[in-house]
Coordinates of C-alpha atoms in Angstrom, one line a residue:
Chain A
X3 CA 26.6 -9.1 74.5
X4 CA 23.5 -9.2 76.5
X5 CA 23.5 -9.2 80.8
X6 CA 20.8 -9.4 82.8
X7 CA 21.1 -6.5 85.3
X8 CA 18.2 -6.9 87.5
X9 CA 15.6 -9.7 88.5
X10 CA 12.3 -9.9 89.6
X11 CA 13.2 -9.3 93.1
X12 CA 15.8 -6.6 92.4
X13 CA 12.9 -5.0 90.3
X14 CA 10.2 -5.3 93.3
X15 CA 12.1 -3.8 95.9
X16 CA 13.9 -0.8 93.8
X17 CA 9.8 -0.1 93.2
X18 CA 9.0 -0.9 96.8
X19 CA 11.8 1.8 98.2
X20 CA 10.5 4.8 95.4
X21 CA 7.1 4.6 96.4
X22 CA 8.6 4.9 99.9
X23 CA 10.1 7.5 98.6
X24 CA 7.5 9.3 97.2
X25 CA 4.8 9.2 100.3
X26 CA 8.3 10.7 102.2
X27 CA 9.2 13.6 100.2
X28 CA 5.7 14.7 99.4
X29 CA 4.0 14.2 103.0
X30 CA 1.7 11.9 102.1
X31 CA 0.1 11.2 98.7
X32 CA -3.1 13.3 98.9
X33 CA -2.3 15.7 96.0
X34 CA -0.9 13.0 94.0
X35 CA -1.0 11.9 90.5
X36 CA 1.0 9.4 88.4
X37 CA 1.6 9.8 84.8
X38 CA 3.5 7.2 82.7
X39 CA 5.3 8.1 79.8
X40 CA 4.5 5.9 76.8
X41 CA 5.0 3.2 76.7
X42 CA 8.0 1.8 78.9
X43 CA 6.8 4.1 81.8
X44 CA 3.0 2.9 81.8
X45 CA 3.1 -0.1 83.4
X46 CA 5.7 0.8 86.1
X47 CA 3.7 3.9 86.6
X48 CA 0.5 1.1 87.6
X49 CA 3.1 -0.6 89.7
X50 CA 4.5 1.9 91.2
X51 CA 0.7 3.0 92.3
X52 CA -0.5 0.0 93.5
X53 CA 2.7 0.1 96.0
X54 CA 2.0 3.2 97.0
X55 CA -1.6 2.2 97.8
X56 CA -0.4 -0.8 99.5
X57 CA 1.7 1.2 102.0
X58 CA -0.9 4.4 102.5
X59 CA -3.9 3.2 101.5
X60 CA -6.5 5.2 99.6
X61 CA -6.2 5.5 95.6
X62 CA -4.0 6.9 93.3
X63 CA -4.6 8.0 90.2
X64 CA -2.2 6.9 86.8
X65 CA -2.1 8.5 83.5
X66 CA -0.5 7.7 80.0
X67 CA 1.0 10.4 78.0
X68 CA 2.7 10.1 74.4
X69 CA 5.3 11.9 73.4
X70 CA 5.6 11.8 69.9
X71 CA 4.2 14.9 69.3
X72 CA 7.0 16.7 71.2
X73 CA 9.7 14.9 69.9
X74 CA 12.8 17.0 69.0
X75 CA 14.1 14.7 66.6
X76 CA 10.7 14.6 64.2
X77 CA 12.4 16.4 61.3
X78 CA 15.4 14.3 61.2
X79 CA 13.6 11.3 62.0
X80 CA 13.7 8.6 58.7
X81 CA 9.4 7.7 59.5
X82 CA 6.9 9.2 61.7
X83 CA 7.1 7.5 64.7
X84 CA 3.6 5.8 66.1
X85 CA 1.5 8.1 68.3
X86 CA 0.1 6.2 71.0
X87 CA -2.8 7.2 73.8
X88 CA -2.3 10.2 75.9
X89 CA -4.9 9.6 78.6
X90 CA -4.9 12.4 81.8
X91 CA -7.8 10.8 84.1
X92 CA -7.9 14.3 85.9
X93 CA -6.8 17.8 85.8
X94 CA -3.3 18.4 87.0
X95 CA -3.7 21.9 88.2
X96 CA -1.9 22.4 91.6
X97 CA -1.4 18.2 91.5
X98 CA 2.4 17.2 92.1
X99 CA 2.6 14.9 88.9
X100 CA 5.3 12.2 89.3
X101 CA 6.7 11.4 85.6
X102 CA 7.4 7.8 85.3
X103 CA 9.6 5.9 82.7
X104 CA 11.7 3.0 82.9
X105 CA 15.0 4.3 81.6
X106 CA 16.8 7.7 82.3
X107 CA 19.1 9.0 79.0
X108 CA 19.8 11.9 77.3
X109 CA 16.9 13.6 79.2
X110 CA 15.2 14.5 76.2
X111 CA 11.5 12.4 76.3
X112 CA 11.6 14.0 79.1
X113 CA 11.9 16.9 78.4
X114 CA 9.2 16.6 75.8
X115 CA 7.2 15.0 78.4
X116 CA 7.2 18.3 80.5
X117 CA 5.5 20.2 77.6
X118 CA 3.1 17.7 76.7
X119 CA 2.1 17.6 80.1
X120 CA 2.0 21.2 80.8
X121 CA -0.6 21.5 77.8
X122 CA -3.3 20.1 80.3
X123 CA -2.5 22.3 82.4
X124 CA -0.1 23.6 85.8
X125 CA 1.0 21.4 87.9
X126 CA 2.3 22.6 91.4
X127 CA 5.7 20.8 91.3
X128 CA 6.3 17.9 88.3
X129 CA 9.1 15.3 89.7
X130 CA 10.5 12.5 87.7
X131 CA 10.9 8.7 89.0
X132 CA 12.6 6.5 86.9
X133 CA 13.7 2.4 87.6
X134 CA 16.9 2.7 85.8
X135 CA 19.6 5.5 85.8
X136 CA 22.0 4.8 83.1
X137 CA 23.8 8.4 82.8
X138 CA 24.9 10.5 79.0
X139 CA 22.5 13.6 80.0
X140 CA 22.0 15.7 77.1
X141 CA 20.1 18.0 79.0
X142 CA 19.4 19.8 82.8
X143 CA 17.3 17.0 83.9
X144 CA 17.5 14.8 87.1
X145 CA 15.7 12.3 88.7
X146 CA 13.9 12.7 91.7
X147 CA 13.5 8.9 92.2
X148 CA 15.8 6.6 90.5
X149 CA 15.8 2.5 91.0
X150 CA 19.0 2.0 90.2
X151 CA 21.9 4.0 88.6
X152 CA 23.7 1.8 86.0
X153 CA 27.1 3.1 84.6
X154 CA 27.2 2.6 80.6
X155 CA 28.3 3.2 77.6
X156 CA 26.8 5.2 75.2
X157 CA 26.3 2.9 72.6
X158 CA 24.7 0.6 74.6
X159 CA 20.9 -0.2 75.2
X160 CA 19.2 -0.6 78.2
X161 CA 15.8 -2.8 77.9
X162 CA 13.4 -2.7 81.0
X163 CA 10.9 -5.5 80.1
X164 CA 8.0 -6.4 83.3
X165 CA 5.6 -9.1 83.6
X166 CA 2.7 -7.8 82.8
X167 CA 3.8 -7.0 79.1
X168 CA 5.5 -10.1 78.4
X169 CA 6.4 -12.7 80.6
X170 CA 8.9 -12.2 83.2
X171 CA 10.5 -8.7 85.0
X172 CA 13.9 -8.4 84.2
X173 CA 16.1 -5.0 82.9
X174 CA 18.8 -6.3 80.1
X175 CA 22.3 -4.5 79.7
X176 CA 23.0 -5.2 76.1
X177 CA 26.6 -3.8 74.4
X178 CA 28.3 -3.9 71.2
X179 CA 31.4 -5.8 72.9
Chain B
X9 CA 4.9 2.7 57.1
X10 CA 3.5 4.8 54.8
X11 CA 5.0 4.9 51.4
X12 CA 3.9 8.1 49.2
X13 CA 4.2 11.0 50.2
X14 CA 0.9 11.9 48.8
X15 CA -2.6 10.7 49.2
X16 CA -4.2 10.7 45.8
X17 CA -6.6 8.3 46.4
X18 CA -7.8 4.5 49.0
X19 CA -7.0 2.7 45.9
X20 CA -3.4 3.2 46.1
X21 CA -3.2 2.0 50.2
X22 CA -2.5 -1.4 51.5
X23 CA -4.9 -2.4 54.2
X24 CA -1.7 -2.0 56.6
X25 CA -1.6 1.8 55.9
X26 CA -5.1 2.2 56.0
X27 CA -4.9 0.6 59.5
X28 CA -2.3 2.8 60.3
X29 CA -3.5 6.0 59.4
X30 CA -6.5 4.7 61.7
X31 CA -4.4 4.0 64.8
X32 CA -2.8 7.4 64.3
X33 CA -6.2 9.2 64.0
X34 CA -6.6 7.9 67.9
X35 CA -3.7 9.3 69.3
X36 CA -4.8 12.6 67.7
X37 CA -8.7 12.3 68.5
X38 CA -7.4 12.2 72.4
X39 CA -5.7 15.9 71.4
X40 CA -9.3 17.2 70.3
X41 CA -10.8 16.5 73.9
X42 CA -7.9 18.5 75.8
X43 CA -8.2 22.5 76.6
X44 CA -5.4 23.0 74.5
X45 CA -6.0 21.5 71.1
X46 CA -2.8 22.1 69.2
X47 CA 0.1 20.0 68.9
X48 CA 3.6 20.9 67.6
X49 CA 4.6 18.0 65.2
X50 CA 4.1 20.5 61.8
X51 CA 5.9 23.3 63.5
X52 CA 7.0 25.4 60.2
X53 CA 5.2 23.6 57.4
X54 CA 3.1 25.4 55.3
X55 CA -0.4 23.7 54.2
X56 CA -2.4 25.5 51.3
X57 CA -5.9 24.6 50.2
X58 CA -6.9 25.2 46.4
X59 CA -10.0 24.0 45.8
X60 CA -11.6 24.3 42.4
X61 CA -15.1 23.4 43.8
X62 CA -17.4 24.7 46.4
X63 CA -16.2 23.0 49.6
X64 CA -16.9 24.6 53.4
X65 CA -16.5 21.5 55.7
X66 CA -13.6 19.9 53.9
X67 CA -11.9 22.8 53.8
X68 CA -12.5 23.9 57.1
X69 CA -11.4 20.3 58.6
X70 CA -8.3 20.5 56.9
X71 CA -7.4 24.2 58.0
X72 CA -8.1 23.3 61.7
X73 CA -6.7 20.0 61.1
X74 CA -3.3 21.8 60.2
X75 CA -3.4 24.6 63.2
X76 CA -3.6 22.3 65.6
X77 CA -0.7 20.4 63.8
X78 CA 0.9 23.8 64.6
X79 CA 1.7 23.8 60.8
X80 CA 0.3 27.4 58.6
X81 CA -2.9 27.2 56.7
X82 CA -3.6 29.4 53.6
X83 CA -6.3 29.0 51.3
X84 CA -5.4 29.5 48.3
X85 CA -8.6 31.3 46.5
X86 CA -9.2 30.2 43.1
X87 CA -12.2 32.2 42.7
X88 CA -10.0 35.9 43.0
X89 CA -6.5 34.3 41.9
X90 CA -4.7 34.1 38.7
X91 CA -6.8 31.0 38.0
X92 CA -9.7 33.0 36.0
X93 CA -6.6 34.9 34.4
X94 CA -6.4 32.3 32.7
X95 CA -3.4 30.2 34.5
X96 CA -2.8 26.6 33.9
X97 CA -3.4 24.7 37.6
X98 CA 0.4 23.4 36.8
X99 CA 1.5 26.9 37.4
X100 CA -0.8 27.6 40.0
X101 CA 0.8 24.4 41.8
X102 CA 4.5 25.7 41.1
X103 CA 4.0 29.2 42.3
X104 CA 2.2 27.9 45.7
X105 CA 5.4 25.5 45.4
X106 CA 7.4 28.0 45.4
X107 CA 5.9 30.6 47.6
X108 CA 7.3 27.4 50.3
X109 CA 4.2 25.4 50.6
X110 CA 4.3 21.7 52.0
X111 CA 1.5 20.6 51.3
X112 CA -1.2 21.1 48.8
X113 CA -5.2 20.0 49.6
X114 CA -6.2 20.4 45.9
X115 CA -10.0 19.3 45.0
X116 CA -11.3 19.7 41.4
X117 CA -14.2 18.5 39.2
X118 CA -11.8 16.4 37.2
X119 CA -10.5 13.3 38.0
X120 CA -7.5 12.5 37.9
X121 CA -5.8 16.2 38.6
X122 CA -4.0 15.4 41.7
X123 CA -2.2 12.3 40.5
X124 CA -1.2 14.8 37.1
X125 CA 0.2 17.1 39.5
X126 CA 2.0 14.7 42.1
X127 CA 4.1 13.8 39.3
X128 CA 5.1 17.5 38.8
X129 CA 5.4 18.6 42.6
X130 CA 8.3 18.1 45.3
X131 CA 5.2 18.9 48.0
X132 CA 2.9 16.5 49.3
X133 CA -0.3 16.1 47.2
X134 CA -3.3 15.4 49.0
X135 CA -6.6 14.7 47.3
X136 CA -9.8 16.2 48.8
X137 CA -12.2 14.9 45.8
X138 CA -11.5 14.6 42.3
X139 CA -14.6 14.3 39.8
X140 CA -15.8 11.2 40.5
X141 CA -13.0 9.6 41.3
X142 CA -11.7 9.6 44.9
X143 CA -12.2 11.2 48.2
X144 CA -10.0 9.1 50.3
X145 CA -9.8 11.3 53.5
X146 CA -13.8 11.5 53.8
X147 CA -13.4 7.3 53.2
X148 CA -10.7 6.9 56.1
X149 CA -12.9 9.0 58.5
X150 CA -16.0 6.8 57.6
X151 CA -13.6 3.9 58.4
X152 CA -12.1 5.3 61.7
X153 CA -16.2 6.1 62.6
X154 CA -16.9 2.9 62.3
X155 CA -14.2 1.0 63.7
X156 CA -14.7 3.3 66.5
X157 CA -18.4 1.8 67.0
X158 CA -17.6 -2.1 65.3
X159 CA -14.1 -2.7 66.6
X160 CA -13.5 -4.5 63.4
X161 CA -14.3 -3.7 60.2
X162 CA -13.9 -7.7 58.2
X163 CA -17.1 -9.3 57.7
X164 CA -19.2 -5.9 58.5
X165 CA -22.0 -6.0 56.0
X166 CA -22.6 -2.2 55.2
X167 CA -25.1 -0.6 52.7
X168 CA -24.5 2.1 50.6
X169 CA -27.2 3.9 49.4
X170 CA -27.7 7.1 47.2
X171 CA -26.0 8.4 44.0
X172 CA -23.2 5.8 43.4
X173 CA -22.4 7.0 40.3
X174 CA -21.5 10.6 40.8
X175 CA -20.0 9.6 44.2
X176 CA -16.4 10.0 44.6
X177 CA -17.4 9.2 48.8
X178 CA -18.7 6.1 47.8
X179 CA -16.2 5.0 45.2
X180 CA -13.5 5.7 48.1
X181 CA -15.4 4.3 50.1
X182 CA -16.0 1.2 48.4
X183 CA -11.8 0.5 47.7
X184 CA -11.4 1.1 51.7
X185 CA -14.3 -1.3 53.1
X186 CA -13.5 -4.1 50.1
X187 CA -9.8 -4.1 51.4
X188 CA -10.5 -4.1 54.7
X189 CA -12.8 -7.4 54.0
X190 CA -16.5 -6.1 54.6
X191 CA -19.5 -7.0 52.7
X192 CA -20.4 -4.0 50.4
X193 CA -23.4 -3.2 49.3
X194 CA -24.6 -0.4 47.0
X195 CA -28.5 0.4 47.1
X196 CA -29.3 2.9 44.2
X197 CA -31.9 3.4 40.9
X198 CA -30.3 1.8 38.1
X199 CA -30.0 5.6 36.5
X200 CA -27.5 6.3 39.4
X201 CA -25.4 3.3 39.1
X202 CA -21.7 3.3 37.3
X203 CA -21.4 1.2 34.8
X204 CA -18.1 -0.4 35.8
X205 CA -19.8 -1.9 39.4
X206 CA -19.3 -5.2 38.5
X207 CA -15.8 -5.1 39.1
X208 CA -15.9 -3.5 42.3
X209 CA -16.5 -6.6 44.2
X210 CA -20.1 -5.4 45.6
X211 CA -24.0 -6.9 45.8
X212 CA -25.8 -4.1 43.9
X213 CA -29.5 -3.7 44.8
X214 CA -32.0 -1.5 43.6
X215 CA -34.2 -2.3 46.5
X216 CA -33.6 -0.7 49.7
X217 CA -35.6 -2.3 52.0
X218 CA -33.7 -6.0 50.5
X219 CA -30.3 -3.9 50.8
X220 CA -30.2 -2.7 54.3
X221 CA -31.9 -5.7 56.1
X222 CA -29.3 -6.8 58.7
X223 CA -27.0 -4.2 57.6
X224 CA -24.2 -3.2 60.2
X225 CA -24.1 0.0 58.7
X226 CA -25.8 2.4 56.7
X227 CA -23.6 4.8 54.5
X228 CA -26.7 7.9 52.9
X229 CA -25.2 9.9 50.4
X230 CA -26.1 13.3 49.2
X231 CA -28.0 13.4 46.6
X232 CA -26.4 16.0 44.2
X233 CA -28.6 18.1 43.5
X234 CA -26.4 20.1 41.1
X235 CA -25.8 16.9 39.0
X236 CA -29.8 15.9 38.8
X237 CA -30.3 18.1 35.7
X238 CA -29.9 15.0 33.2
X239 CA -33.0 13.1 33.7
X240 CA -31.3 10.5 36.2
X241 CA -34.8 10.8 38.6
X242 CA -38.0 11.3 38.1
X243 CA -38.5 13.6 40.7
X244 CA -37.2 14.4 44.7
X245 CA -40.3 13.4 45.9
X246 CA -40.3 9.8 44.4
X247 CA -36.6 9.4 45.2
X248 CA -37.4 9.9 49.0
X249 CA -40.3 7.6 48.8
X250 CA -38.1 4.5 47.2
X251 CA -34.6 5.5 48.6
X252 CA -35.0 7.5 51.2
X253 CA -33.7 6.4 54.1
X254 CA -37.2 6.6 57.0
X255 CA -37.2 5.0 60.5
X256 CA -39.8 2.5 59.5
X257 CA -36.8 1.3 57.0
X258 CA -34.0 1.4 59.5
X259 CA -35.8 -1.0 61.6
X260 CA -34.5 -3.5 59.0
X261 CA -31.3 -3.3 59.5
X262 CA -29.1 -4.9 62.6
X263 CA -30.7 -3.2 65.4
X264 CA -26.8 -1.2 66.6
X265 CA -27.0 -0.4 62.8
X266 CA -25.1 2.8 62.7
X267 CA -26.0 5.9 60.4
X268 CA -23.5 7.7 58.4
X269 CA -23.9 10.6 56.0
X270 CA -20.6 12.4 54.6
X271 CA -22.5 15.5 54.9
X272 CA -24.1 18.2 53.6
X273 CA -27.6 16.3 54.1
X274 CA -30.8 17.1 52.4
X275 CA -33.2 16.2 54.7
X276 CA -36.4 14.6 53.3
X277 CA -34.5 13.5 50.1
X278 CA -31.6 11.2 51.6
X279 CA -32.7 10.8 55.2
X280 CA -35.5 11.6 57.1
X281 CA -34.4 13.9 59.7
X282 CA -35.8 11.6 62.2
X283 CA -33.1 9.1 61.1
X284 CA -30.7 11.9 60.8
X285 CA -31.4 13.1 64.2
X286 CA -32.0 9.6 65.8
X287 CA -29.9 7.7 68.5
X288 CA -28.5 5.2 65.5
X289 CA -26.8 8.2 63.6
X290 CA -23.1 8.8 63.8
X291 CA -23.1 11.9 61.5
X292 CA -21.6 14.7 63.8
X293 CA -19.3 11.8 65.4
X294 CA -17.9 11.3 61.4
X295 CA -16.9 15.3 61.4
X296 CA -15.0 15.1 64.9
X297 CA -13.3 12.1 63.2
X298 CA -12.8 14.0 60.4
X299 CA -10.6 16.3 62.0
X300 CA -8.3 13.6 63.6
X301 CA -8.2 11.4 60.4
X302 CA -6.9 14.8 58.6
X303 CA -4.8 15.7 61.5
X304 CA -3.2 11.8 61.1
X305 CA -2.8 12.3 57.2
X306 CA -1.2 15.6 57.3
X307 CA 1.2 14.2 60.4
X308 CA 2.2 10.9 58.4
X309 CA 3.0 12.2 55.4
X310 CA 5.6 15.1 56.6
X311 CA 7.1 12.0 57.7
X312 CA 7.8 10.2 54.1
X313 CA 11.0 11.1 52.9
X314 CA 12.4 10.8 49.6

């Protein structure tokens, strides 16, 4: 069974109130720096900086970072899974570097995100903003920004698809039942 | 996506594992521009080298390659080992087997010992040159060079020019680029030319100034010296002058022709160091790539389980 959880709309102004968010809790955005992780958290990492530019002005810079490299699961896993582009357009040292993905789980890419990240270098604080919330932490890890908190099962998948990848924003609930 | 767990040789790759050793090599090329240039996919795997030739860059790409895979590198030294005790290389395989290796990076002057011993190890098998056979990790660097420069690689017309017959780079070479659709062609003295070439699906010329023109890339080999003995050429000197590669030459070629040379160069035999030097040559680029090709191989294979 497949529901559609949130629109366009519902989509735009969870994004709209994070980057609020952000430019709140971190006094501005001066020593900011976005990184998406690969590949859901990319192109809501662009979005979320060009909404953050829209309300402060000025420009923010994005990176991509992979992963797969820090995986936890590579030894058990049946294939290598693909590594993608890690791409850090400037040094993080003493930067607050916002993680972005599009869905919150087990806390586990993220915590492989953290060391990836931390290879290039030390960040002065690294917070985590995510557009969907959908619970089953396996790990200490929280969300400083969170579209949405969605209450699921653990079986079930959560698929965050936006316009710019294929053709229309929408995040699909879809369960077993 | 990858099948085997060991690469013996281009021959036994689809063009879709080719391709996808090449769009892993990316993701690990980015890792060789950071500060910290070591990754921890092959935490705890064990990679050992034993080489039965002379090899310093091979070698050395695949040690660092490994480290910053995270994974341990020993070379395994065949000129002080049990080897020139007189110890079959099956044994020597089982006892680095069993000492917990891997992987083994094996090259030797006969072809065909890595596939003998993948069919005796549990570890992965990778083949760094055997005889004249194969060298298929110096082939998918060439590739991942040039796709890096050509975006694609179908319908590139490159020229390969040198000792085709003693070449296991351009044999490798040659299954790679066919698969992937380019226009191969070998330039070479008819001495230097293996007898089988007519299968290979190639335009053999002896010619080098007909060969290269409007060539999108230029492949020199080395000229092995070591292997000159039998009365293949005349002399150096006359090689240079009909099959060296000069500037005045490279003129006829596509003018973003790029230069390749799998390295160690003779300059003034192959290439003219003008050529070697010049803004068309890709040669250091093709050893960075090395590293991240090796670093892809090494990563993809840990992954194939049987």
């Amino acid at each position: 069974m497949s529901k559609e959880i949130l629109d366009s709309d519902d989509i735009n102004r969870a994004i709209r109130r994070m980057a609020h968010e952000i430019i709140e809790k971190n006094k501005g955005v001066s020593n900011l720096c976005l990184v998406g992780i690969q590949k859901g958290g990319v192109t809501l990492a662009e979005r979320l900086a060009s909404q953050i530019e829209a309300i402060e002005g000025g420009k923010i810079r994005v990176g991509k970072l992979d992963i797969t490299l820090y995986r936890d699961d590579l030894n058990t896993k049946v294939e290598q899974p693909v590594v993608k582009r890690t791409e850090i357009p400037c040094t993080i040292d003493d930067k607050t570097v916002i993680l972005v993905d599009d869905v919150l789980f087990t806390g586990r890419s993220i915590r492989a995100a953290m060391d990836a990240l931390i290879d290039f270098g030390r960040p002065a604080y690294i917070q985590l903003a995510v557009l969907i919330d959908r619970g089953h932490r396996e790990l200490p890890i929280r969300a400083d920004y969170a579209g949405k908190n969605i209450p699921t099962s653990f079986k079930d998948r959560v698929e965050v698809t936006l316009k710019e990848d294929t053709d229309k924003d929408k995040v699909v609930l879809i369960s077993d039942k | 996506m990858i099948k085997s767990k060991h690469l013996l040789g281009i021959k036994d790759l689809t063009s879709e594992e080719i391709y996808h050793i090449l769009d892993t090599a990316a993701g690990f090329r980015d890792v060789l521009h950071r500060d910290i240039k070591k990754v921890p996919p092959l935490r705890g795997k064990t990679v050992v080298s034993l080489f039965f030739e002379p090899s310093t860059r091979t070698k050395t790409s695949f040690a660092l390659a490994a480290k910053r895979l995270s994974a341990d590198f020993v070379n395994f030294s065949v000129s002080t080992s049990s080897v020139l005790k007189g110890e079959t290389i099956k044994d020597t395989a089982l006892t680095i087997q069993s000492l917990g290796a891997d992987f083994v990076v094996i090259r030797h002057s006969a072809a065909g010992v890595p596939h003998f011993l993948s069919n005796i190890l549990e570890m992965s098998v990778i083949n760094a040159g055997d005889g004249a056979n194969e060298h298929p990790t110096q082939a998918l660097l060439d590739l991942f060079t040039i796709k890096t420069h050509k975006k694609n690689i179908k319908d590139l017309t490159v020229a390969i020019i040198g000792d085709i017959a003693h070449s296991r780079v351009a044999k490798s070479n040659i299954y790679a680029l066919t698969k992937l659709g380019a226009n191969v062609r070998l330039i070479c003295p008819p001495t230097l030319m293996p007898a089988e070439v007519g299968k290979l699906g190639v335009e053999v010329f002896h010619s080098i100034d007909a060969g290269i023109k409007k060539a999108d890339v230029i492949m020199t080999l080395r000229l092995q010296l070591e292997r000159q003995s039998k009365g293949f050429l005349p002399s150096l000197e006359e090689y240079f002058k009909l099959y060296g590669l000069t500037s005045e030459r490279l003129k006829l070629a596509k003018s973003n022709a790029i230069v390749m040379h799998p390295g160690p160069m003779n300059r003034g035999v192959e290439i003219e160091s003008a050529v070697a030097d010049g803004p068309q040559s890709v040669i250091l680029e093709q050893v960075t790539n090395g590293l991240a090709v090796r670093m892809a191989v090494l990563y993809l294979l840990a992954g194939v389980r049987k």
